[in-house]
XYZ file of N, CA, C and O in Angstrom:
752
model
N 0.632 -1.227 -0.122
C -0.082 -0.050 0.096
C 0.736 1.322 0.131
O 1.710 1.371 0.567
N 0.631 1.922 -0.870
C 1.500 3.361 -1.042
C 0.902 4.480 -0.073
O -0.204 4.488 0.176
N 1.719 5.295 0.117
C 1.553 6.569 1.086
C 1.717 7.696 0.189
O 2.740 7.917 -0.593
N 0.510 8.798 0.289
C 0.617 9.689 -0.396
C 0.956 11.053 0.178
O 0.326 11.271 1.173
N 2.120 11.798 -0.022
C 2.414 13.027 0.516
C 2.156 14.215 -0.250
O 2.754 14.430 -1.371
N 1.325 15.163 0.093
C 0.938 16.276 -0.670
C 2.002 17.582 0.186
O 1.779 17.852 0.974
N 3.122 17.698 -0.797
C 3.880 18.545 -0.121
C 3.524 19.917 -0.662
O 3.345 20.249 -1.634
N 3.369 20.910 0.628
C 2.734 22.400 0.213
C 3.597 23.337 0.642
O 3.968 23.415 1.812
N 4.076 24.083 -0.290
C 4.890 25.193 0.030
C 3.947 26.332 0.350
O 2.680 26.345 -0.101
N 3.990 27.044 1.431
C 3.185 28.111 2.101
C 2.781 28.814 1.121
O 3.388 29.358 0.158
N 1.795 30.006 1.367
C 1.136 30.886 0.568
C 1.960 32.151 0.808
O 2.951 32.352 1.580
N 1.809 33.372 0.005
C 2.548 34.569 0.165
C 2.402 34.945 1.335
O 1.129 35.052 1.877
N 3.476 35.699 1.851
C 3.366 36.437 3.168
C 4.353 37.693 3.045
O 5.269 37.821 2.257
N 3.925 38.721 4.019
C 4.804 40.083 4.051
C 6.406 39.606 4.341
O 6.523 38.546 5.002
N 7.246 40.109 3.495
C 8.516 39.785 4.121
C 9.127 40.357 5.033
O 10.163 40.140 5.533
N 8.327 41.323 5.935
C 8.952 42.031 6.852
C 8.416 41.084 8.106
O 7.381 40.612 8.196
N 9.119 41.083 9.165
C 8.394 40.438 10.340
C 9.172 39.427 10.743
O 10.337 39.092 10.333
N 9.150 38.697 11.810
C 9.511 37.501 12.552
C 9.459 36.285 11.883
O 8.265 36.267 11.205
N 10.343 35.305 11.488
C 10.489 34.450 10.508
C 9.407 33.627 11.070
O 8.598 32.887 10.403
N 9.097 33.115 12.426
C 8.255 32.157 12.859
C 6.685 32.560 12.824
O 6.116 31.774 12.774
N 6.528 33.780 13.012
C 5.336 34.468 13.292
C 4.672 35.274 12.178
O 3.563 35.551 12.395
N 5.582 35.593 11.033
C 4.875 36.102 9.888
C 3.531 35.300 9.559
O 3.657 34.214 9.314
N 2.326 36.266 9.225
C 1.322 35.640 8.690
C 1.252 35.690 6.933
O 2.138 35.961 6.605
N -0.023 35.088 6.539
C -0.155 35.269 5.160
C -0.627 36.708 4.792
O -1.392 37.349 5.648
N -0.340 37.239 3.367
C -0.746 38.394 3.011
C -2.097 38.199 2.560
O -2.588 36.832 2.695
N -2.790 39.135 2.093
C -4.104 38.804 1.675
C -4.337 37.961 0.276
O -5.215 36.940 0.346
N -3.332 38.037 -0.455
C -3.050 37.132 -1.516
C -2.875 35.548 -0.756
O -3.512 34.411 -1.565
N -2.132 35.515 -0.115
C -1.726 34.057 0.795
C -2.929 33.627 1.212
O -3.313 32.249 1.054
N -3.907 34.329 1.871
C -5.405 34.042 2.420
C -6.177 33.419 1.223
O -6.599 32.342 1.558
N -6.182 34.085 0.358
C -6.939 33.664 -0.903
C -6.573 32.433 -1.606
O -7.417 31.532 -1.699
N -5.176 32.250 -1.445
C -4.581 31.128 -1.960
C -4.703 29.872 -1.163
O -4.982 28.869 -1.745
N -4.999 30.030 0.132
C -4.993 29.030 1.166
C -6.535 28.390 0.541
O -6.646 27.335 1.093
N -7.354 29.326 0.406
C -8.709 28.635 0.090
C -8.630 27.672 -1.173
O -9.278 26.916 -1.375
N -7.995 28.274 -2.044
C -7.578 27.524 -3.291
C -6.711 26.370 -3.064
O -7.397 24.999 -3.375
N -6.108 26.406 -2.040
C -5.344 25.085 -1.738
C -6.361 23.844 -0.889
O -6.418 22.870 -1.539
N -7.242 24.602 -0.278
C -8.457 23.837 0.325
C -9.236 23.266 -0.741
O -9.597 21.930 -0.825
N -9.972 23.980 -1.812
C -10.589 23.844 -2.937
C -9.944 22.345 -3.615
O -10.650 21.558 -4.040
N -8.747 22.588 -3.985
C -7.785 21.388 -4.693
C -7.676 20.128 -3.876
O -8.117 19.154 -4.618
N -7.641 20.290 -2.448
C -7.386 19.051 -1.994
C -8.448 18.524 -1.019
O -8.453 17.365 -0.436
N -9.484 19.187 -0.844
C -10.731 18.619 -0.103
C -11.124 17.185 -0.475
O -11.578 16.770 0.227
N -11.108 17.095 -1.845
C -11.655 15.790 -2.198
C -10.710 14.537 -2.580
O -11.093 13.547 -3.102
N -9.342 14.869 -2.033
C -8.301 13.682 -2.066
C -8.397 12.931 -1.033
O -7.232 12.161 -1.000
N -9.349 12.746 -0.195
C -9.337 11.822 1.013
C -8.058 12.000 1.871
O -7.685 11.006 2.371
N -7.697 12.948 2.253
C -6.498 13.343 3.085
C -6.978 12.957 4.505
O -7.842 13.184 5.061
N -5.942 12.247 5.188
C -5.958 11.558 6.269
C -5.612 12.353 7.485
O -6.154 12.444 8.677
N -4.608 13.088 7.124
C -3.901 14.016 8.223
C -3.342 15.142 7.888
O -2.864 15.132 6.444
N -3.361 16.276 8.435
C -2.716 17.313 7.963
C -1.483 17.736 9.072
O -1.719 18.120 10.153
N -0.231 17.835 8.485
C 0.622 18.525 9.387
C 1.454 19.479 8.762
O 0.986 20.020 7.530
N 2.560 20.363 9.498
C 2.717 21.429 9.053
C 4.216 21.848 9.928
O 4.344 21.537 11.268
N 4.828 22.841 9.507
C 5.942 23.521 9.900
C 5.268 24.209 11.227
O 4.149 24.623 11.088
N 6.215 24.561 12.281
C 5.434 25.559 13.286
C 5.416 27.037 12.883
O 4.697 27.598 13.422
N 5.756 27.375 11.716
C 5.788 28.857 11.377
C 4.265 29.132 10.952
O 3.843 28.296 10.085
N 3.905 30.231 11.454
C 2.462 30.585 11.137
C 2.100 30.614 9.686
O 1.018 30.195 9.431
N 2.781 31.130 9.085
C 2.267 31.169 7.292
C 2.036 29.970 6.899
O 1.151 29.655 6.191
N 3.049 28.665 7.265
C 2.630 27.408 6.908
C 1.527 26.918 7.318
O 0.745 26.154 6.696
N 1.116 27.277 8.712
C 0.033 26.697 9.616
C -1.211 27.429 8.657
O -2.236 26.592 8.476
N -1.024 28.563 8.503
C -2.305 29.418 7.870
C -2.571 28.648 6.552
O -3.678 28.905 6.004
N -1.619 28.327 5.704
C -1.783 27.538 4.618
C -2.634 26.366 4.511
O -3.232 26.228 3.861
N -2.533 25.500 5.614
C -3.303 24.277 5.530
C -4.355 24.229 6.346
O -5.162 23.144 6.553
N -4.323 25.024 7.373
C -5.443 25.075 8.189
C -6.952 25.015 7.930
O -7.851 24.202 8.403
N -7.218 26.112 6.695
C -8.496 25.819 6.154
C -8.956 24.445 5.730
O -9.983 23.814 5.813
N -7.528 23.779 4.966
C -8.057 22.181 4.448
C -8.438 21.351 5.775
O -9.376 20.649 5.910
N -7.273 21.273 6.937
C -7.795 20.436 8.194
C -9.079 20.903 8.730
O -9.749 19.870 8.890
N -9.561 22.030 8.589
C -10.780 22.460 9.089
C -11.867 21.650 8.233
O -12.947 20.911 8.925
N -11.888 21.798 6.883
C -12.914 21.096 6.062
C -12.761 19.607 6.241
O -13.895 18.993 6.020
N -11.712 18.968 6.284
C -11.887 17.800 6.629
C -11.795 17.148 8.086
O -11.750 15.892 8.194
N -12.108 18.014 8.932
C -12.346 17.675 10.229
C -10.921 17.211 11.028
O -11.194 16.273 11.848
N -9.991 17.641 10.935
C -8.737 17.436 11.243
C -8.133 18.488 12.043
O -8.274 19.807 11.792
N -7.107 18.313 13.085
C -6.172 19.535 13.642
C -5.052 19.303 12.788
O -4.463 18.303 12.119
N -4.471 20.437 12.700
C -3.038 20.367 12.192
C -2.127 20.008 13.229
O -2.082 20.534 14.206
N -1.250 19.030 12.892
C -0.122 18.234 13.785
C 1.168 19.085 13.159
O 1.418 19.086 12.217
N 1.834 19.693 14.184
C 2.952 20.535 14.138
C 4.450 19.487 14.259
O 4.481 19.001 15.551
N 5.077 19.677 13.226
C 6.313 19.200 13.419
C 7.462 20.233 13.006
O 7.538 20.823 12.187
N 8.297 20.273 14.211
C 9.368 21.340 14.293
C 10.301 21.248 13.387
O 10.833 21.890 12.930
N 10.523 20.047 12.879
C 11.675 19.524 11.960
C 11.093 20.118 10.484
O 11.805 20.194 9.418
N 9.973 20.394 10.273
C 9.499 21.068 9.022
C 9.792 22.534 8.751
O 9.405 23.329 7.727
N 10.144 23.231 10.148
C 10.484 24.679 9.837
C 11.488 25.246 8.679
O 12.011 24.526 7.979
N 11.418 26.397 8.215
C 12.166 26.839 7.275
C 13.839 26.742 7.581
O 13.996 26.628 8.799
N 14.524 26.545 6.745
C 16.093 26.663 6.829
C 16.298 27.766 7.821
O 16.057 28.845 7.378
N 17.241 27.403 8.662
C 17.865 28.700 9.461
C 18.959 29.337 8.508
O 19.894 28.704 8.525
N 18.661 30.282 7.853
C 19.770 31.194 7.214
C 20.889 32.044 7.735
O 21.736 32.311 7.390
N 20.405 32.806 9.128
C 21.081 33.448 9.620
C 20.626 33.324 11.209
O 19.794 32.658 11.777
N 21.351 33.978 11.929
C 20.978 33.902 13.518
C 20.115 34.782 13.988
O 19.671 34.854 15.170
N 19.455 35.693 13.045
C 18.471 36.598 13.230
C 16.909 35.931 13.296
O 17.049 34.790 12.806
N 16.117 36.501 13.660
C 14.635 36.123 13.524
C 13.677 36.777 12.541
O 12.756 36.390 12.353
N 14.408 37.664 11.811
C 13.745 38.263 10.687
C 13.857 37.759 9.248
O 15.310 37.325 9.184
N 13.444 37.727 8.415
C 13.654 37.473 6.921
C 14.886 38.222 6.381
O 14.749 39.536 6.576
N 15.590 37.583 5.967
C 16.817 38.252 5.103
C 16.225 38.890 3.828
O 15.335 38.133 3.067
N 16.635 39.907 3.463
C 16.426 40.657 2.170
C 16.791 39.806 1.023
O 17.704 39.094 1.059
N 16.083 39.760 -0.256
C 16.336 38.908 -1.281
C 17.980 39.171 -1.702
O 18.648 38.170 -2.186
N 18.329 40.453 -1.506
C 19.739 40.585 -2.106
C 20.871 39.823 -0.997
O 22.096 39.503 -1.560
N 20.486 39.535 0.085
C 21.164 38.866 0.921
C 20.978 37.056 0.867
O 21.720 36.293 0.950
N 19.816 37.074 0.835
C 19.228 35.785 0.756
C 19.766 34.585 -0.497
O 20.051 33.570 -0.653
N 19.560 35.356 -1.853
C 19.791 34.739 -3.000
C 21.326 34.262 -3.212
O 21.437 33.111 -3.549
N 22.209 35.112 -2.839
C 23.628 34.567 -2.751
C 23.923 33.471 -1.903
O 24.542 32.515 -2.098
N 23.042 33.411 -0.652
C 23.295 32.413 0.126
C 22.816 31.373 -0.352
O 22.978 30.108 -0.013
N 21.436 31.254 -0.880
C 20.830 30.044 -1.770
C 21.790 29.458 -2.656
O 22.050 28.353 -2.809
N 22.421 30.229 -3.475
C 23.197 29.995 -4.701
C 24.401 29.234 -3.892
O 24.858 28.261 -4.718
N 24.860 29.734 -3.036
C 26.403 28.861 -2.432
C 25.885 27.485 -1.733
O 26.412 26.851 -1.750
N 24.643 28.068 -0.977
C 24.112 26.518 -0.336
C 24.079 25.563 -1.281
O 24.310 24.263 -0.963
N 23.488 25.548 -2.257
C 23.085 24.579 -3.154
C 24.299 24.034 -4.119
O 24.417 22.868 -4.338
N 25.302 24.909 -4.058
C 26.623 24.554 -4.748
C 27.393 23.886 -3.779
O 28.392 22.730 -4.088
N 27.397 24.228 -2.415
C 28.062 23.833 -1.335
C 27.144 23.338 -0.188
O 26.729 24.101 0.759
N 26.527 21.985 -0.117
C 25.310 21.724 0.909
C 25.881 21.928 2.426
O 25.045 22.071 3.001
N 27.156 21.878 2.582
C 27.505 22.143 3.915
C 27.790 23.522 4.318
O 28.078 23.859 5.501
N 27.703 24.592 3.368
C 27.930 25.705 3.689
C 26.633 26.584 4.592
O 25.692 26.271 4.282
N 27.213 27.161 5.741
C 26.424 27.901 6.438
C 26.854 28.988 7.159
O 28.225 28.981 7.307
N 26.313 30.021 7.390
C 26.547 31.144 8.214
C 27.045 30.715 9.695
O 26.211 29.771 10.092
N 27.896 31.543 10.129
C 27.852 31.130 11.857
C 26.615 31.407 12.354
O 25.630 32.259 12.257
N 26.125 30.385 13.282
C 24.853 30.396 14.124
C 23.679 29.941 12.997
O 22.718 30.266 13.618
N 24.075 29.537 11.822
C 23.094 29.170 10.711
C 23.030 27.910 10.441
O 23.675 26.796 11.214
N 22.365 27.175 9.566
C 22.200 25.988 9.475
C 22.502 25.801 7.803
O 22.253 26.701 6.876
N 22.962 24.554 7.368
C 23.548 24.264 6.084
C 22.188 23.665 5.377
O 21.423 23.119 5.945
N 22.399 23.394 4.081
C 21.344 22.828 3.395
C 21.394 21.305 3.840
O 20.547 20.755 4.098
N 22.560 20.986 4.136
C 22.872 19.469 4.362
C 21.994 19.227 5.968
O 21.266 18.234 5.954
N 22.413 20.056 6.837
C 21.667 20.102 8.198
C 20.283 20.142 8.203
O 19.342 19.183 8.922
N 19.815 20.981 7.180
C 18.087 21.188 7.059
C 17.649 20.182 6.281
O 16.778 19.589 6.953
N 18.168 19.358 5.294
C 17.785 18.125 4.655
C 17.692 17.161 5.610
O 16.934 16.488 5.665
N 18.670 16.718 6.514
C 18.757 15.848 7.282
C 17.637 15.789 8.284
O 16.857 14.899 8.635
N 17.434 17.093 8.744
C 16.347 16.977 9.844
C 14.900 16.761 9.331
O 14.160 16.259 9.758
N 14.609 17.334 8.056
C 13.370 17.359 7.476
C 13.313 15.935 7.056
O 12.171 15.486 7.142
N 14.067 15.286 6.410
C 14.170 13.732 5.896
C 13.846 13.033 7.415
O 13.047 11.884 7.191
N 14.231 13.089 8.394
C 13.930 12.682 9.614
C 12.325 12.639 9.820
O 11.673 11.667 10.178
N 11.989 13.808 9.644
C 10.354 14.018 10.015
C 9.733 13.213 8.766
O 8.709 12.541 9.185
N 10.013 13.368 7.460
C 9.168 12.604 6.535
C 9.342 11.180 6.867
O 8.302 10.560 6.530
N 10.483 10.555 7.067
C 10.594 9.106 7.229
C 9.599 8.494 8.468
O 8.838 7.672 8.527
N 9.340 9.491 9.590
C 8.816 9.296 10.506
C 6.918 9.377 10.138
O 6.282 8.534 10.445
N 6.784 10.255 9.277
C 5.859 10.558 8.738
C 5.051 9.253 8.013
O 4.277 8.789 8.082
N 6.193 8.830 7.210
C 5.959 7.556 6.182
C 5.598 6.433 7.090
O 4.938 5.564 6.568
N 6.195 6.241 7.996
C 6.037 5.141 8.953
C 4.701 5.159 9.628
O 4.064 4.273 9.908
N 4.638 6.338 10.360
C 3.345 6.726 11.225
C 2.187 6.396 10.435
O 0.929 5.952 10.832
N 2.107 7.141 9.287
C 0.909 7.167 8.525
C 0.876 6.398 7.298
O 0.363 6.657 6.138
N 1.648 5.044 7.105
C 1.837 4.360 6.250
C 0.326 3.939 5.677
O -0.666 3.819 6.117
N 0.229 3.970 4.118
C -0.745 3.737 3.581
C -1.966 4.779 3.319
O -3.102 4.820 2.830
N -1.438 5.859 3.959
C -2.525 7.241 4.147
C -2.240 8.329 3.305
O -0.990 8.123 2.552
N -3.123 9.404 3.211
C -2.874 10.600 2.466
C -2.498 11.708 3.604
O -3.300 11.734 4.427
N -1.266 12.331 3.270
C -0.818 13.356 4.282
C -0.644 14.657 3.442
O 0.145 14.774 2.554
N -1.053 15.783 4.037
C -0.871 16.938 3.519
C 0.282 17.585 4.485
O 0.162 17.455 5.776
N 1.259 17.972 4.013
C 2.427 18.457 4.547
C 2.745 19.805 4.463
O 2.927 20.324 3.290
N 2.540 21.053 5.224
C 2.524 22.450 4.953
C 4.075 22.710 5.332
O 4.450 22.337 6.639
N 5.026 23.364 4.554
C 6.225 23.485 4.809
C 6.553 24.834 3.809
O 5.983 25.639 3.477
N 8.154 24.883 3.598
C 8.555 26.080 2.933
C 9.187 25.621 1.872
O 9.897 24.684 1.405
N 9.308 26.568 0.977
C 10.138 26.469 -0.349
C 11.539 25.776 -0.330
O 11.638 24.572 -1.001
N 12.252 26.136 0.554
C 13.589 25.200 0.477
C 13.629 24.063 1.293
O 14.143 23.020 0.704
N 12.872 23.966 2.223
C 12.615 22.606 2.609
C 12.196 21.727 1.978
O 12.378 20.454 1.735
N 11.059 21.997 1.335
C 10.329 21.235 0.364
C 11.387 20.835 -0.827
O 11.344 19.689 -0.874
N 12.099 21.841 -1.298
C 13.016 21.465 -2.391
C 14.264 20.478 -1.826
O 14.424 19.450 -2.431
N 14.704 20.592 -0.629
C 15.523 19.707 -0.065
C 15.005 18.160 0.252
O 15.630 17.220 0.036
N 13.881 18.189 0.638
C 13.026 16.875 0.830
C 13.291 16.176 -0.526
O 13.238 15.183 -0.877
N 12.429 16.883 -1.359
C 12.418 16.374 -2.957
C 13.826 16.015 -3.375
O 13.924 14.914 -4.133
N 14.846 16.855 -3.278
C 16.052 16.559 -3.848
C 16.963 15.509 -3.104
O 17.637 14.855 -3.824
N 16.277 15.297 -2.033
C 16.837 13.888 -1.418
C 16.674 12.743 -2.197
O 17.488 11.790 -2.233
N 15.623 12.512 -2.711
C 15.326 11.437 -3.629
C 15.507 11.729 -4.916
O 15.566 10.449 -5.789
N 15.782 12.768 -5.796
C 16.017 12.990 -7.008
C 16.687 14.276 -7.109
O 16.201 15.390 -6.838
N 17.937 14.441 -7.661
C 18.616 15.638 -7.780
C 18.084 16.579 -8.773
O 18.512 17.772 -8.694
N 17.209 16.291 -9.484
C 16.351 17.257 -10.465
C 15.662 18.489 -9.668
O 15.416 19.480 -9.896
N 15.433 18.046 -8.380
C 14.736 19.063 -7.430
C 15.741 19.897 -6.760
O 16.426 19.467 -5.685
N 16.335 20.999 -7.538
C 17.462 21.498 -7.146
C 17.044 23.177 -7.017
O 16.113 23.588 -6.873
N 18.225 24.060 -6.911
C 17.888 25.560 -6.960
C 17.043 25.997 -8.248
O 15.987 26.812 -7.653
N 17.378 25.440 -9.214
C 16.448 26.128 -10.253
C 15.029 25.545 -10.319
O 13.980 26.317 -10.526
N 14.784 24.323 -9.610
C 13.490 23.921 -9.190
C 12.851 25.042 -8.321
O 11.647 25.102 -8.355
N 13.497 25.131 -7.171
C 12.934 26.110 -6.144
C 12.592 27.481 -6.560
O 11.517 27.883 -6.391
N 13.343 28.104 -7.509
C 13.087 29.208 -8.252
C 12.128 29.455 -9.090
O 11.526 30.067 -9.202
N 11.703 28.035 -9.516
C 10.550 27.940 -10.436
C 9.216 27.430 -9.710
O 8.120 27.298 -10.229
N 9.317 27.238 -8.278
C 8.060 27.023 -7.464
C 7.164 28.439 -7.492
O 7.763 29.438 -7.426
N 6.086 27.881 -6.620
C 5.108 29.341 -6.625
C 4.751 29.086 -5.360
O 5.105 28.371 -4.189
N 4.212 30.464 -4.586
C 3.690 30.696 -2.984
C 2.335 30.556 -3.322
O 1.614 31.954 -3.746
N 1.510 29.586 -3.190
C 1.817 28.504 -2.625
C 1.924 27.263 -3.837
O 2.150 27.891 -5.046
N 2.630 26.208 -3.300
C 2.535 25.356 -4.567
C 2.439 23.935 -3.892
O 2.214 23.751 -2.592
N 2.028 22.744 -4.628
C 1.699 21.598 -4.202
C 2.281 20.397 -4.993
O 1.829 20.571 -6.248
N 2.916 19.468 -4.400
C 3.508 18.493 -5.225
C 2.865 17.060 -4.528
O 3.056 16.981 -3.358
N 2.368 16.346 -5.406
C 2.007 14.828 -4.952
C 2.980 13.931 -4.804
O 3.542 13.684 -6.153
N 3.476 13.455 -3.883
C 4.737 12.334 -3.732
C 4.099 11.050 -3.503
O 3.397 10.959 -2.273
N 4.329 10.128 -4.208
C 3.706 8.907 -4.007
C 5.061 8.007 -3.534
O 6.028 7.873 -4.322
N 4.734 7.293 -2.283
C 6.042 6.539 -1.614
C 5.465 5.214 -1.493
O 4.235 4.750 -1.166
N 6.366 4.110 -2.016
C 6.282 2.806 -1.547
C 7.330 2.499 -0.235
O 8.379 2.598 -0.558
N 6.683 2.330 0.869
C 7.760 2.256 2.048
C 8.398 3.860 2.301
O 7.671 4.680 2.223
N 9.531 3.663 2.124
C 10.291 5.202 2.008
C 11.009 5.405 0.878
O 11.737 6.332 0.684
N 10.677 4.817 -0.211
C 11.150 4.965 -1.613
C 9.983 5.584 -2.355
O 8.821 5.335 -2.419
N 10.454 6.845 -2.998
C 9.580 7.874 -3.690
C 9.496 7.111 -5.171
O 10.363 6.517 -5.980
N 8.261 7.126 -5.621
C 8.049 6.216 -6.814
C 7.214 7.178 -7.877
O 7.097 6.749 -8.996
N 6.840 8.419 -7.466
C 6.194 9.246 -8.334
C 6.079 10.588 -7.881
O 5.774 10.788 -6.629
N 6.355 11.683 -8.598
C 5.760 13.276 -8.219
C 5.044 13.742 -9.242
O 5.401 13.724 -10.383
N 3.978 14.489 -8.818
C 3.334 15.383 -9.810
C 2.779 16.419 -9.321
O 2.589 16.694 -7.932
N 3.152 17.754 -9.898
C 2.538 19.096 -9.537
C 1.159 19.016 -9.469
O 0.652 18.669 -10.681
N 0.601 19.368 -8.520
C -0.933 19.669 -8.367
C -1.465 20.867 -8.400
O -2.786 21.497 -9.074
N -0.763 21.918 -8.011
C -1.265 23.381 -7.986
C -0.846 23.878 -9.643
O -0.020 23.572 -10.385
N -1.986 24.730 -10.061
C -2.044 25.261 -11.230
C -1.923 26.781 -11.465
O -2.642 27.228 -10.672
């Protein structure tokens, strides 16, 4: 029996504010309703999320419609790019992303590398695959984390892939055990 994981990148959010508590923009709120509309008839069994507010708010309407609570997994949080709590400006973030994808162990002092982020996120995914074997699971997370999880299974999910994702975005990943057997983009 296969397990289906719907990997959801959170909706649009303001770039100012605390990384952990930033909310969705008006567009992000509207898009969370579209996420719900797309996934409400997929027979999703469980909804899990990063602890970051914008990820929770993206999947919360879906959880409500299917009568579930959002289960929070700390390991799905965004990659820690710096020791600050505010989002880095794109001028700072883009060079860090580029260096991180060319050198997965690169990290600023008091920050996290792609390698470290991928390792923690894959631990969560393997736990989810074991706990919810044969189920359909919606996972609210972040662009970099989603890319690193998917890249663990196939190197085509790289920085170029990340740059081509949208906020929000949805990918259906089909697993047999812990082996990935297929990926389809669901968001349109």
